[in-house]
Short mmCIF file of C-alpha atoms and ligand atoms in Angstrom, two decimals:
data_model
loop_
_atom_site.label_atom_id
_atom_site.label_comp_id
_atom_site.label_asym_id
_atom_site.label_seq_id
_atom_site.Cartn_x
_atom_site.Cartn_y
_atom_site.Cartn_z
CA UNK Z 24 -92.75 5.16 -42.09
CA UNK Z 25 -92.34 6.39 -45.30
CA UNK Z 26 -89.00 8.89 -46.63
CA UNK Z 27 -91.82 12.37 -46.22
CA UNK Z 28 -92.60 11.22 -42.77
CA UNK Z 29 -88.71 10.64 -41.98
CA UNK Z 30 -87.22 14.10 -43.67
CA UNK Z 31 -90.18 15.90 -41.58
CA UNK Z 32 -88.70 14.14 -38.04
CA UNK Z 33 -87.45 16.65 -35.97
CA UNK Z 34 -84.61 14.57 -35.09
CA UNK Z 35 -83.23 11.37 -37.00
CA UNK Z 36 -82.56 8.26 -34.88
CA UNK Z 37 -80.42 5.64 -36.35
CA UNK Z 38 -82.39 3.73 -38.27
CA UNK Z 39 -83.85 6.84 -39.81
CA UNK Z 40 -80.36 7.30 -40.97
CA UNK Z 41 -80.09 3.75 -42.37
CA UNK Z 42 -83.36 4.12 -43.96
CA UNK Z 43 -82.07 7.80 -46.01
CA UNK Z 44 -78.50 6.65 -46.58
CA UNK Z 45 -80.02 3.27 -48.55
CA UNK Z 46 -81.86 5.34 -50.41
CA UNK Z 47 -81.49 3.57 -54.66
CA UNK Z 48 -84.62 5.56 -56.40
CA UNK Z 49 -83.57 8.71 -57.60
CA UNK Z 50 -86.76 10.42 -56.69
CA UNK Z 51 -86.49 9.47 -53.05
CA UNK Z 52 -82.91 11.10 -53.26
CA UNK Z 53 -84.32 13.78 -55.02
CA UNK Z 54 -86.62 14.21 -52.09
CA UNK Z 55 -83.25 13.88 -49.52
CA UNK Z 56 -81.40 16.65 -51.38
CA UNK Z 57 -84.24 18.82 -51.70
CA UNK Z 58 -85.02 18.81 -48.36
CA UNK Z 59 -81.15 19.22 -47.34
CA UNK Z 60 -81.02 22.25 -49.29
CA UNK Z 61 -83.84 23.94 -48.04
CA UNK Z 62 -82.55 23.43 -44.55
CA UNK Z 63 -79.35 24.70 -46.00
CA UNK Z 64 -80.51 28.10 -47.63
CA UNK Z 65 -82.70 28.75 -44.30
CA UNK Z 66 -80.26 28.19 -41.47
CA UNK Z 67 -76.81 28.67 -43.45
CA UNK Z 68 -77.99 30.83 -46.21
CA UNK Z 69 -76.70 30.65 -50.23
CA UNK Z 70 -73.34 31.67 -50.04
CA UNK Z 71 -70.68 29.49 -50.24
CA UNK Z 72 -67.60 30.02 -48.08
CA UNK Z 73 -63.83 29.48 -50.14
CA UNK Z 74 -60.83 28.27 -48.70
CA UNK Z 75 -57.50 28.24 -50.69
CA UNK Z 76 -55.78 24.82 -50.30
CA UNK Z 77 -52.14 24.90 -50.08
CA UNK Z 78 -50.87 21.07 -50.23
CA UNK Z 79 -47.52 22.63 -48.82
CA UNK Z 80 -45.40 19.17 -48.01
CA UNK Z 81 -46.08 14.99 -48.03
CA UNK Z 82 -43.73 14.32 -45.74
CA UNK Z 83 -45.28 11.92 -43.59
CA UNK Z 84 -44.54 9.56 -40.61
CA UNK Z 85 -47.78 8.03 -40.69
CA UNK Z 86 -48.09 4.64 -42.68
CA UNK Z 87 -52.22 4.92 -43.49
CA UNK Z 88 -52.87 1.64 -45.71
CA UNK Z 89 -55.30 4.03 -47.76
CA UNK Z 90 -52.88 6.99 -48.40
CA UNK Z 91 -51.07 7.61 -51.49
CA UNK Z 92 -48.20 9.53 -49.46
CA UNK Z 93 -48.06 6.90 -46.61
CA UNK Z 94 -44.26 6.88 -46.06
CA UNK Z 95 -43.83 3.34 -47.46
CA UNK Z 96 -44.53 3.97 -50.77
CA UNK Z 97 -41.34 5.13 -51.80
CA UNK Z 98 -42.47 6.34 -55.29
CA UNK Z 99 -43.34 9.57 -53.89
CA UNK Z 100 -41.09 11.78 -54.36
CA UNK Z 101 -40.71 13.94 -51.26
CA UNK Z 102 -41.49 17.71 -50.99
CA UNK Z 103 -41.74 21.21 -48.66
CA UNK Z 104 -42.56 24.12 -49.65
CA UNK Z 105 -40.64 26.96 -48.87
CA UNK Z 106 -41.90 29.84 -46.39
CA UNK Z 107 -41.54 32.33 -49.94
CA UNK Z 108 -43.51 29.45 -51.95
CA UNK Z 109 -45.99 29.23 -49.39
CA UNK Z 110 -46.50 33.41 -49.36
CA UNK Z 111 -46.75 33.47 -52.98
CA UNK Z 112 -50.02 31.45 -52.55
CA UNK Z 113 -51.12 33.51 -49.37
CA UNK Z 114 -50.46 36.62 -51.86
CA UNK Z 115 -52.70 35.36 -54.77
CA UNK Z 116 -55.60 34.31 -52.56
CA UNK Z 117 -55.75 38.05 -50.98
CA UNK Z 118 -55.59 39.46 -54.54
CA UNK Z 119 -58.28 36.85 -55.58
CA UNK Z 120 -60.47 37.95 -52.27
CA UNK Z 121 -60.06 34.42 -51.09
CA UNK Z 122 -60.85 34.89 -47.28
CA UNK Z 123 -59.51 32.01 -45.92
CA UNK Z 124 -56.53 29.36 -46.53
CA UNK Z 125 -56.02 25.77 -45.38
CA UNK Z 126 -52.72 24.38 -44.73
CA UNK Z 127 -52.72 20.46 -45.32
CA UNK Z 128 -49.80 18.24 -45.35
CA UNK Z 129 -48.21 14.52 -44.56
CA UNK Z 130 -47.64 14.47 -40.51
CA UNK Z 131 -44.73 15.20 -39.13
CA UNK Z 132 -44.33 16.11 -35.58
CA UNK Z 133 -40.58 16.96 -35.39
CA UNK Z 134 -39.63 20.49 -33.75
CA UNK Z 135 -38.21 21.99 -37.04
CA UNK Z 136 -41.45 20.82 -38.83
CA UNK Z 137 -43.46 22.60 -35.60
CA UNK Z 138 -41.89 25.45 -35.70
CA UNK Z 139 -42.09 25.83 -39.74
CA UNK Z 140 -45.73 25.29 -39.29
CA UNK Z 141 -46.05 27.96 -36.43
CA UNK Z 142 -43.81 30.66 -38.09
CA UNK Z 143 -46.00 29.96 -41.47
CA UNK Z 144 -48.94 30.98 -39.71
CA UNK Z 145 -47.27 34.28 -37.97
CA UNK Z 146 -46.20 34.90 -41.50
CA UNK Z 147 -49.54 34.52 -43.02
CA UNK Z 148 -50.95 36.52 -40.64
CA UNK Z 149 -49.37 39.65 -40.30
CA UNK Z 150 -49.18 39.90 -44.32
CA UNK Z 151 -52.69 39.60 -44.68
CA UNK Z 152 -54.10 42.09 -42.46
CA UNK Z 153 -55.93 44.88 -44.21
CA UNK Z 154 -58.57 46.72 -44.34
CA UNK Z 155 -60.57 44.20 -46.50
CA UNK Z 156 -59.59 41.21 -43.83
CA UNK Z 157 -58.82 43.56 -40.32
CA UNK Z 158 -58.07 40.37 -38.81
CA UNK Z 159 -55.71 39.01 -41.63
CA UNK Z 160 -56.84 35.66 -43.45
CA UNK Z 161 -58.55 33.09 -41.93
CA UNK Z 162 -56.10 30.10 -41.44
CA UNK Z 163 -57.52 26.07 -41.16
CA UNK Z 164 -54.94 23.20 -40.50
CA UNK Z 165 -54.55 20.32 -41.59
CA UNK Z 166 -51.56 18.74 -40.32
CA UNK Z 167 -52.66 15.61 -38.33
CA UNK Z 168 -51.95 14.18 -34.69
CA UNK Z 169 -49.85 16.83 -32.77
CA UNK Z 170 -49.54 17.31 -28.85
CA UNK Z 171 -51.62 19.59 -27.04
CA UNK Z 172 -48.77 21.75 -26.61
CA UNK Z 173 -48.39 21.92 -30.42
CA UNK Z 174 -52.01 22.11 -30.74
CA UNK Z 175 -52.01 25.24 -28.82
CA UNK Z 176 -48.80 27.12 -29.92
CA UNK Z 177 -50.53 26.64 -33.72
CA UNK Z 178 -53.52 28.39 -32.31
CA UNK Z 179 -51.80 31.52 -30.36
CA UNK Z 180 -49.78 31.90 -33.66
CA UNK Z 181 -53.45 32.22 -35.21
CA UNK Z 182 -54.98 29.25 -36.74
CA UNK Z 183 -58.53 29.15 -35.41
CA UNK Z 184 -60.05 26.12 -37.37
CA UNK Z 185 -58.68 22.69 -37.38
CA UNK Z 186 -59.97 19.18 -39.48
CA UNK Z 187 -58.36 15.87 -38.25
CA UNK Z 188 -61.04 13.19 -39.46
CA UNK Z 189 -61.75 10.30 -37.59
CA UNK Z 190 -61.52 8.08 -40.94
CA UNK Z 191 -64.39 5.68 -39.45
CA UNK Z 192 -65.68 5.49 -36.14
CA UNK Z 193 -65.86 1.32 -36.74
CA UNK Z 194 -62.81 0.99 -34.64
CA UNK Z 195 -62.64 -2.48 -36.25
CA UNK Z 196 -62.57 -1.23 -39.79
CA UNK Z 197 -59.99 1.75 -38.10
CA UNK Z 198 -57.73 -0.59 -36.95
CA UNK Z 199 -57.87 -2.40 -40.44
CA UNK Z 200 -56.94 0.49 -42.40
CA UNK Z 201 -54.41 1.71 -40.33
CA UNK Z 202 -50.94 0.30 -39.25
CA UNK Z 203 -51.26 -0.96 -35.57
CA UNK Z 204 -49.20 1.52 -33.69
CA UNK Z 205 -51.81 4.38 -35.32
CA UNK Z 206 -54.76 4.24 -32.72
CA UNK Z 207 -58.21 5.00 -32.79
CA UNK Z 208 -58.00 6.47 -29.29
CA UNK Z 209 -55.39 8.48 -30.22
CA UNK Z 210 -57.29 10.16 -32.71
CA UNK Z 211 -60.13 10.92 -30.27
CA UNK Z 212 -57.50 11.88 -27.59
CA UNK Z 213 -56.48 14.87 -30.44
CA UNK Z 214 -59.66 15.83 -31.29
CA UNK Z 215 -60.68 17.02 -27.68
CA UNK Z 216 -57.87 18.77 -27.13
CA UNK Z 217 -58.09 20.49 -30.47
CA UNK Z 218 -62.07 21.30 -29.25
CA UNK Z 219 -60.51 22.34 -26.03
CA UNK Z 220 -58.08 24.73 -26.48
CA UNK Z 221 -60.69 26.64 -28.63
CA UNK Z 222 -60.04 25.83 -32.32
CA UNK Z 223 -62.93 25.34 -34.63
CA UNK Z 224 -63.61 21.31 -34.42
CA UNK Z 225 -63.69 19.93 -38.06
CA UNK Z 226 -63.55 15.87 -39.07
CA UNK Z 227 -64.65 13.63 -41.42
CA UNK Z 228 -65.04 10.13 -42.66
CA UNK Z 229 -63.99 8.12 -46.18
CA UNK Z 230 -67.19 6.46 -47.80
CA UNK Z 231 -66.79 3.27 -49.27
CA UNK Z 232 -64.26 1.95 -47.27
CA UNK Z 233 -63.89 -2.35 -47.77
CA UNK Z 234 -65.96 -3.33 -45.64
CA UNK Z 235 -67.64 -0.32 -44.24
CA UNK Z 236 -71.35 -1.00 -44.38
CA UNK Z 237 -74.11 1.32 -43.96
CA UNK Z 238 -74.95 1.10 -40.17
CA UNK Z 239 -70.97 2.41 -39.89
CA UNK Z 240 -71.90 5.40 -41.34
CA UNK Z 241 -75.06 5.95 -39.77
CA UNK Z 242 -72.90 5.68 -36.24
CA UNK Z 243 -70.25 8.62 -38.24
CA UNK Z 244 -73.00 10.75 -38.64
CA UNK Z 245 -74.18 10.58 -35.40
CA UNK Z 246 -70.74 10.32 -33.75
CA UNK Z 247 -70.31 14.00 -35.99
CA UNK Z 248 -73.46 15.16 -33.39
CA UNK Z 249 -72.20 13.74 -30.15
CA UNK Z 250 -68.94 15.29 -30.67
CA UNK Z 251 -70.41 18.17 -31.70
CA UNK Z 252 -68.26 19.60 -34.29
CA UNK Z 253 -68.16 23.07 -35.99
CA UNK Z 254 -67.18 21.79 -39.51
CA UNK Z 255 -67.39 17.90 -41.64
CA UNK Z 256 -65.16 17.23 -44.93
CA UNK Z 257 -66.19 13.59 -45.84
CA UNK Z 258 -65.94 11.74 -49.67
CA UNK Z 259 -65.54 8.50 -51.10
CA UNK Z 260 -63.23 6.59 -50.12
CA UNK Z 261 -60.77 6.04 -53.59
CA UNK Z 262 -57.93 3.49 -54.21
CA UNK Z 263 -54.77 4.39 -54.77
CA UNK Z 264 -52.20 2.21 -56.93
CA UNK Z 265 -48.90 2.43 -55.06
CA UNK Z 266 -50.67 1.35 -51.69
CA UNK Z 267 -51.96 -1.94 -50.07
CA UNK Z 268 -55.75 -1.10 -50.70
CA UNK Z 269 -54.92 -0.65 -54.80
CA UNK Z 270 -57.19 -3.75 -56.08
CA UNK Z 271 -59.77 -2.80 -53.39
CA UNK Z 272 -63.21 -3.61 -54.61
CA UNK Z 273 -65.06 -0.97 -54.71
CA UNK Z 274 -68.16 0.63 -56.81
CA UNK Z 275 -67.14 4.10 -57.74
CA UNK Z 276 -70.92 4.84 -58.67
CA UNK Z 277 -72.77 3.78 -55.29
CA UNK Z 278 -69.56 5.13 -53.20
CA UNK Z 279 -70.56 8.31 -55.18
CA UNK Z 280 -73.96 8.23 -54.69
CA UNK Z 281 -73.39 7.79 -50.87
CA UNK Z 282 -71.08 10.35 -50.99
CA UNK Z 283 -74.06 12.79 -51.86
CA UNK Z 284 -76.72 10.98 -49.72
CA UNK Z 285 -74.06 11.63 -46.51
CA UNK Z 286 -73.94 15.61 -46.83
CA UNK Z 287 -77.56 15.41 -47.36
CA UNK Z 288 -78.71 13.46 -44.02
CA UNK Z 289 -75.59 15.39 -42.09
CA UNK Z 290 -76.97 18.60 -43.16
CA UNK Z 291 -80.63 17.77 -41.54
CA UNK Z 292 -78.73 16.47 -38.12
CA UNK Z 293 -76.62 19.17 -38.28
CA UNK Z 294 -78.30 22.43 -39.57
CA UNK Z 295 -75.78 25.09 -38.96
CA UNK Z 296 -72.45 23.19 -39.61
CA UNK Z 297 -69.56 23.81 -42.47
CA UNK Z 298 -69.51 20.53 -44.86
CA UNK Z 299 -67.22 20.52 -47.51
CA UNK Z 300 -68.17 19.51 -50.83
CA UNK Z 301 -64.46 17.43 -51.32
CA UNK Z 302 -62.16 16.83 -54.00
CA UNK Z 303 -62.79 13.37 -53.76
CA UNK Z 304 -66.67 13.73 -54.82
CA UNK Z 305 -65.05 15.60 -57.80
CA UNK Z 306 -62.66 12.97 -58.87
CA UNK Z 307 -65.87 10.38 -59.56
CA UNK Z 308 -67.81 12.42 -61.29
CA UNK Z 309 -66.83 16.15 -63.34
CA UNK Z 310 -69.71 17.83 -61.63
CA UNK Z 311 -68.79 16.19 -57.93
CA UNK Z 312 -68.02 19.30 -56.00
CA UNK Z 313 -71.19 21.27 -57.57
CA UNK Z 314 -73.26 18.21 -56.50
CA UNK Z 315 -71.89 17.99 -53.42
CA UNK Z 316 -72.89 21.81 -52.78
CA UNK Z 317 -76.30 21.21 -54.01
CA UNK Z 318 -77.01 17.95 -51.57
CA UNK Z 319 -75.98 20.64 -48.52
CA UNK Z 320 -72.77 21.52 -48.27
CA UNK Z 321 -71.40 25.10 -48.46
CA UNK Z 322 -67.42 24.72 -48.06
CA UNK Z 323 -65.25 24.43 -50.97
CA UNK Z 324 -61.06 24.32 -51.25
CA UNK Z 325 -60.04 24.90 -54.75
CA UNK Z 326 -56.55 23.90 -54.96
CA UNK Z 327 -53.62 26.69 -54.37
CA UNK Z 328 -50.64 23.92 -54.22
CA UNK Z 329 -48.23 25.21 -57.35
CA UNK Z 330 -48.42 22.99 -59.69
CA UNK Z 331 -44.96 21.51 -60.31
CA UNK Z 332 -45.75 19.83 -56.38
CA UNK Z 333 -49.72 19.15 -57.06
CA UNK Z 334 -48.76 15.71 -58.86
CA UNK Z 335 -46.58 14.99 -55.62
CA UNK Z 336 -49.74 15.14 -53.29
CA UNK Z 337 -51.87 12.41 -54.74
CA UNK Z 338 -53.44 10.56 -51.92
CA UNK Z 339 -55.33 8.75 -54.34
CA UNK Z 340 -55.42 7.82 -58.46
CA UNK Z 341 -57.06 10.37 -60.70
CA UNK Z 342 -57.24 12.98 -58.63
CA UNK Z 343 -58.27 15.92 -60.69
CA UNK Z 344 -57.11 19.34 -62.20
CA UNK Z 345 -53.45 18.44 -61.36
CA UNK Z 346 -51.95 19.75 -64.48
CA UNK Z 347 -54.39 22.83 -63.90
CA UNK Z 348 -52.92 26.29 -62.87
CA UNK Z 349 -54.91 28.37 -59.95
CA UNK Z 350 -56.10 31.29 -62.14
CA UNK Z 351 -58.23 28.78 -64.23
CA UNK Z 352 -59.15 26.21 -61.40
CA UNK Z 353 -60.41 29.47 -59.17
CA UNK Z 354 -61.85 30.74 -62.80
CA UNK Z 355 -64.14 27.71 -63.68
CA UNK Z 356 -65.17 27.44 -60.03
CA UNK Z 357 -66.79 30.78 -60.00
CA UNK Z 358 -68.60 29.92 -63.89
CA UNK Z 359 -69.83 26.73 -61.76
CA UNK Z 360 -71.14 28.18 -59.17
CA UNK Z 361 -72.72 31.27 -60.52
CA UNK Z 362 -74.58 28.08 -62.93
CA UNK Z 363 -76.08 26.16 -59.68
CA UNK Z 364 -77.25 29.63 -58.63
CA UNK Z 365 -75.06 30.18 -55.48
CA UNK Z 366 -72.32 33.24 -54.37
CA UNK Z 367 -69.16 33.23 -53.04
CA UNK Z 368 -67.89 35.13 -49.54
CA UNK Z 369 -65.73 36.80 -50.85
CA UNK Z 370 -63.01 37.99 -48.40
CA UNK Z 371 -64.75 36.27 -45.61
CA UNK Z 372 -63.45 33.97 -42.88
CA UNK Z 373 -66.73 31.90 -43.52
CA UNK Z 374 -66.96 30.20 -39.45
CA UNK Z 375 -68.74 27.68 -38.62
CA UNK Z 376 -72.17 29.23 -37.48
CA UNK Z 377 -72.66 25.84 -35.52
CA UNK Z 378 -69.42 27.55 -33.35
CA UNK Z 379 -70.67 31.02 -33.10
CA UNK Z 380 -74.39 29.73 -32.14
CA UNK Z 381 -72.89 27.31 -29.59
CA UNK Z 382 -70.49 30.23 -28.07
CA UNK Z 383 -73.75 32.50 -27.88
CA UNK Z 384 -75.40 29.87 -25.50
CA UNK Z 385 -72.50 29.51 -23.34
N1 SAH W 408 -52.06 14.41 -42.63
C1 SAH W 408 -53.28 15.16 -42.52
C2 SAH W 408 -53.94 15.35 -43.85
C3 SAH W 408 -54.36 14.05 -44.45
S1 SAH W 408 -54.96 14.09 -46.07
C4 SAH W 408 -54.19 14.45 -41.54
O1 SAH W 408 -53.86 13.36 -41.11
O2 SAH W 408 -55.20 15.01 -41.17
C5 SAH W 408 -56.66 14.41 -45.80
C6 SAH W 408 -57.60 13.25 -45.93
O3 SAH W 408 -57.51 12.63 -47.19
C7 SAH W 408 -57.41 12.11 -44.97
O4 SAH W 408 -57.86 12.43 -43.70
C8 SAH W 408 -58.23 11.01 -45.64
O5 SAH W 408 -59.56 10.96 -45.14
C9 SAH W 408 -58.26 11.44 -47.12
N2 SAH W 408 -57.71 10.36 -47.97
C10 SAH W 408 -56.49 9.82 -47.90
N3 SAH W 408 -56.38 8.79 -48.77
C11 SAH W 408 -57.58 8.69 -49.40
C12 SAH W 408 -58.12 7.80 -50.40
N4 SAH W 408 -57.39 6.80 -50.90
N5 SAH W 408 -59.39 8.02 -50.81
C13 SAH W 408 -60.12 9.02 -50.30
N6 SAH W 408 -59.68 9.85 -49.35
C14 SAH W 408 -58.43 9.69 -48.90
#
């Protein structure tokens, strides 16, 4: 079968997948993206949905061999953010017409750290309703493995979207990335009860991985459909210096590359979803996010994080705009996008549509 025959399947089987994602001549991906972004514009439409990203601590329990916070590299120098610090961003994103925020951080599952987390998002909340946003900013977490319990006292306080990736689904290559008390099961185990108690599902994958080969993420993508989530942030997989995986072998330009060729095939298995273009795609090439928003995706998380704390959440080398204040990241962003000919929600929650669709049936 030739790539025209395979992009015009109604449904991709695996070795479809294969076949797109080892994709070299740039005409055949040109033929991938195009056809990703025409599914894109008809079932998601052009705008592109902003979330601010507030990095607000790397503390971290977790020991990830890939992770430049993993809490054995004791470079880092530790950091929280205080409830006021925290606000200060919230404030700025309303005046900027941001719609939506994302809190990320290291994992910590302690009861002070839980009930920081919870009273951030009460906070955030109640300041933020208006008559722009009548239900207040949208809020995503990122904040790792929690409990159920946890899980659901973040969502009464008001969080309604939630990304924990997977990392891979090779539960192999998991185990060989991760310390051994940090289990694959685990991770499943937390993303059904995140699904369950009624969050919006996101996860994700890193591409590139040692030893992660092509058929692995062929089996993510699909793993993405059987799970059925709502939202996807996946990028390459970079090393960082300070951790195990520093000298790791890898080929910034193909990991890039597949980067791309990943949103693309997701976004024709998955029509309606929320893929982020990441940071990650970014920090490979100067133009990664815009690509990543032209090969399907239609999420992007400029940076919030103050900046005196940005250069304490590197999770991995050259990680970019560090040194760069919001005004001119969120500036540049909207030059960039108004160039590849898409708009922004502006004071928009930006859900999944995959959710709302999938609620509709019910
Ligand atoms: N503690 C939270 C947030 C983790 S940081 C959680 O566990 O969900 C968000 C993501 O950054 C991770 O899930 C991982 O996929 C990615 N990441 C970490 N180190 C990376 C690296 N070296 N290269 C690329 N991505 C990395």
């Amino acid at each position: 079968m030739n790539i025209i025959q395979i992009l015009n399947k109604d449904n991709l089987d695996f070795k479809d997948i294969c076949t797109l994602l080892s994709l070299s001549n740039s005409s055949d991906i040109e033929l991938l993206r195009q056809k990703a972004e025409n599914v894109l514009l008809d079932y998601v439409g052009n705008n592109v949905s902003i979330r601010g990203l507030i990095e607000f601590s790397n503390y971290c329990v977790c020991d990830c061999l890939y992770c430049g916070i993993r809490k054995s590299n004791l470079n880092v120098t530790r950091f929280r953010l205080s409830e006021e610090e925290v606000l200060s961003c919230v404030d700025w994103a309303i005046e900027k017409n941001i719609g939506s925020v994302v809190l990320q951080s290291g994992e910590c599952r302690d009861k002070e750290t839980i009930k920081y987390i919870t009273q951030l998002i009460k906070l955030i909340k109640k300041r933020s309703i208006s008559t722009a946003l009548p239900n207040g900013l949208g809020i995503t977490l990122s904040v790792g493995e929690q409990t159920f319990d946890t899980y659901k006292s973040f969502f009464d306080a008001g969080a309604h979207r939630y990304l924990l990736r997977i990392e891979t689904t090779n539960q192999k290559l998991f185990s060989e990335i991760h310390p051994n008390y940090q289990l694959f099961s685990k991770r499943l185990e937390c993303l059904e009860s995140i699904k369950k108690i009624g969050f919006q599902l996101g996860t994700g994958v890193m591409i590139g991985l040692p030893n992660q080969t092509i058929e692995d993420l062929a089996n993510d993508l699909l793993f993405f459909k059987e799970l059925d989530v709502d939202m996807v942030g996946m990028g390459p997989f970079i090393p960082h210096n300070q951790t195990p995986f520093a000298k790791a072998d890898i080929d910034k330009k193909t990991n890039f590359l597949l980067g791309l060729k990943m949103i693309s095939v997701l976004r024709l298995l998955m029509k309606d979803i929320n893929i982020a273009s990441t940071t990650a795609l970014e920090t490979l090439s100067p133009k990664g996010r815009m690509l990543g928003l032209m090969h399907g995706a239609n999420v992007i998380m400029p940076q919030l994080t103050p900046v005196d704390y940005k250069n304490k959440y590197i999770l991995y080398d050259d990680k970019p705009d560090i040194d760069e204040q919001k005004e001119s990241i969120f500036g540049k962003l909207k030059i960039n996008l108004n160039n590849i000919n898409r708009n922004i929600s502006f004071n928009q929650w930006g859900d999944s549509l995959h959710f709302k669709n999938k609620n509709r049936k019910q």
